[in-house]
PDB file of C-alpha atoms and ligand atoms in Angstrom:
ATOM      1  CA  UNK G   1      22.338  23.311 156.003  1.00 50.00           C
ATOM      2  CA  UNK G   2      25.617  22.867 157.835  1.00 53.00           C
ATOM      3  CA  UNK G   3      28.832  23.373 155.921  1.00 59.00           C
ATOM      4  CA  UNK G   4      30.264  20.415 157.766  1.00 61.00           C
ATOM      5  CA  UNK G   5      27.755  17.942 156.421  1.00 70.00           C
ATOM      6  CA  UNK G   6      29.598  15.581 154.151  1.00 71.00           C
ATOM      7  CA  UNK G   7      27.853  13.836 151.310  1.00 83.00           C
ATOM      8  CA  UNK G   8      28.530  10.116 150.796  1.00 91.00           C
ATOM      9  CA  UNK G   9      31.104  10.653 148.039  1.00 92.00           C
ATOM     10  CA  UNK G  10      33.273  12.569 150.506  1.00 87.00           C
ATOM     11  CA  UNK G  11      33.019   9.792 153.064  1.00 90.00           C
ATOM     12  CA  UNK G  12      34.071   7.325 150.385  1.00 95.00           C
ATOM     13  CA  UNK G  13      36.931   9.552 149.168  1.00 95.00           C
ATOM     14  CA  UNK G  14      38.209   9.823 152.750  1.00 95.00           C
ATOM     15  CA  UNK G  15      38.264   6.062 153.120  1.00 96.00           C
ATOM     16  CA  UNK G  16      39.949   5.584 149.751  1.00 97.00           C
ATOM     17  CA  UNK G  17      42.592   8.201 150.559  1.00 97.00           C
ATOM     18  CA  UNK G  18      43.344   6.601 153.923  1.00 98.00           C
ATOM     19  CA  UNK G  19      43.557   3.160 152.333  1.00 97.00           C
ATOM     20  CA  UNK G  20      45.886   4.502 149.625  1.00 97.00           C
ATOM     21  CA  UNK G  21      48.145   5.925 152.350  1.00 97.00           C
ATOM     22  CA  UNK G  22      47.877   2.597 154.207  1.00 97.00           C
ATOM     23  CA  UNK G  23      46.618   4.409 157.311  1.00 97.00           C
ATOM     24  CA  UNK G  24      49.970   6.122 157.707  1.00 97.00           C
ATOM     25  CA  UNK G  25      50.130   9.763 158.741  1.00 97.00           C
ATOM     26  CA  UNK G  26      51.519  11.872 155.881  1.00 95.00           C
ATOM     27  CA  UNK G  27      53.252  14.206 158.356  1.00 95.00           C
ATOM     28  CA  UNK G  28      54.840  12.081 161.101  1.00 96.00           C
ATOM     29  CA  UNK G  29      54.620   8.774 159.207  1.00 96.00           C
ATOM     30  CA  UNK G  30      53.081   6.971 162.128  1.00 96.00           C
ATOM     31  CA  UNK G  31      51.185   3.994 160.804  1.00 96.00           C
ATOM     32  CA  UNK G  32      48.044   2.931 162.606  1.00 96.00           C
ATOM     33  CA  UNK G  33      47.538  -0.686 163.564  1.00 96.00           C
ATOM     34  CA  UNK G  34      44.361  -2.195 162.280  1.00 95.00           C
ATOM     35  CA  UNK G  35      42.502  -1.611 165.540  1.00 96.00           C
ATOM     36  CA  UNK G  36      43.763   1.997 165.656  1.00 96.00           C
ATOM     37  CA  UNK G  37      42.603   3.019 162.217  1.00 96.00           C
ATOM     38  CA  UNK G  38      39.975   5.342 163.619  1.00 94.00           C
ATOM     39  CA  UNK G  39      42.861   7.534 164.859  1.00 96.00           C
ATOM     40  CA  UNK G  40      43.825   8.225 161.241  1.00 97.00           C
ATOM     41  CA  UNK G  41      41.788  10.973 159.663  1.00 96.00           C
ATOM     42  CA  UNK G  42      41.364  12.138 156.106  1.00 95.00           C
ATOM     43  CA  UNK G  43      42.435  15.717 155.540  1.00 94.00           C
ATOM     44  CA  UNK G  44      41.118  17.605 152.532  1.00 92.00           C
ATOM     45  CA  UNK G  45      43.967  19.260 150.660  1.00 93.00           C
ATOM     46  CA  UNK G  46      41.452  21.674 149.197  1.00 92.00           C
ATOM     47  CA  UNK G  47      38.797  22.147 151.829  1.00 87.00           C
ATOM     48  CA  UNK G  48      35.361  20.857 151.049  1.00 81.00           C
ATOM     49  CA  UNK G  49      34.020  24.299 151.960  1.00 86.00           C
ATOM     50  CA  UNK G  50      36.268  25.704 149.218  1.00 91.00           C
ATOM     51  CA  UNK G  51      34.839  23.321 146.649  1.00 90.00           C
ATOM     52  CA  UNK G  52      37.542  20.689 147.067  1.00 91.00           C
ATOM     53  CA  UNK G  53      36.724  17.677 144.929  1.00 93.00           C
ATOM     54  CA  UNK G  54      35.310  14.502 146.457  1.00 93.00           C
ATOM     55  CA  UNK G  55      38.135  12.306 145.242  1.00 96.00           C
ATOM     56  CA  UNK G  56      40.896  10.470 147.052  1.00 96.00           C
ATOM     57  CA  UNK G  57      43.445  12.693 145.288  1.00 95.00           C
ATOM     58  CA  UNK G  58      42.173  15.528 147.465  1.00 95.00           C
ATOM     59  CA  UNK G  59      42.646  13.534 150.688  1.00 96.00           C
ATOM     60  CA  UNK G  60      45.743  12.797 152.716  1.00 96.00           C
ATOM     61  CA  UNK G  61      45.828  10.584 155.786  1.00 97.00           C
ATOM     62  CA  UNK G  62      46.853  12.300 159.022  1.00 97.00           C
ATOM     63  CA  UNK G  63      46.969  10.999 162.554  1.00 97.00           C
ATOM     64  CA  UNK G  64      44.686  12.785 164.970  1.00 96.00           C
ATOM     65  CA  UNK G  65      47.560  14.635 166.653  1.00 96.00           C
ATOM     66  CA  UNK G  66      49.022  16.030 163.425  1.00 96.00           C
ATOM     67  CA  UNK G  67      45.572  16.823 162.085  1.00 96.00           C
ATOM     68  CA  UNK G  68      44.667  18.789 165.220  1.00 96.00           C
ATOM     69  CA  UNK G  69      48.040  20.566 165.188  1.00 96.00           C
ATOM     70  CA  UNK G  70      47.719  21.419 161.531  1.00 95.00           C
ATOM     71  CA  UNK G  71      44.284  22.965 161.941  1.00 94.00           C
ATOM     72  CA  UNK G  72      45.293  24.869 165.051  1.00 96.00           C
ATOM     73  CA  UNK G  73      48.239  26.335 163.139  1.00 94.00           C
ATOM     74  CA  UNK G  74      50.988  24.568 165.104  1.00 95.00           C
ATOM     75  CA  UNK G  75      52.245  22.740 162.052  1.00 89.00           C
ATOM     76  CA  UNK G  76      53.324  24.799 159.114  1.00 84.00           C
ATOM     77  CA  UNK G  77      53.610  22.256 156.348  1.00 81.00           C
ATOM     78  CA  UNK G  78      53.162  22.855 152.664  1.00 82.00           C
ATOM     79  CA  UNK G  79      50.766  20.069 151.834  1.00 80.00           C
ATOM     80  CA  UNK G  80      51.124  20.546 148.105  1.00 75.00           C
ATOM     81  CA  UNK G  81      54.811  19.606 148.427  1.00 72.00           C
ATOM     82  CA  UNK G  82      54.130  16.239 150.080  1.00 74.00           C
TER      83      UNK G  82
HETATM   84 ZN1   ZN B   1      50.999  12.343 162.496  1.00 75.97          ZN
HETATM   85 ZN1   ZN B   2      41.871  18.577 157.925  1.00 75.97          ZN
END
């Protein structure tokens, strides 16, 4: 079984987290227009692979650029301080 497979509660938590953040990136504060919402991604504060909970409190909305930069180590942001 792949570690990346997300059960439905994670999919729902991602959507709820993105809706709570109004589809605005938590890093650069770019807000996606309605037709651009697919460019906003839910980032797990505690990774799912590290037993992060499937709740919206564990999700922040990030634009694709910031999300990619964060995971490639280009952004050094303390998420817990957001
Ligand atoms: Zn961003
Ligand atoms: Zn992420």
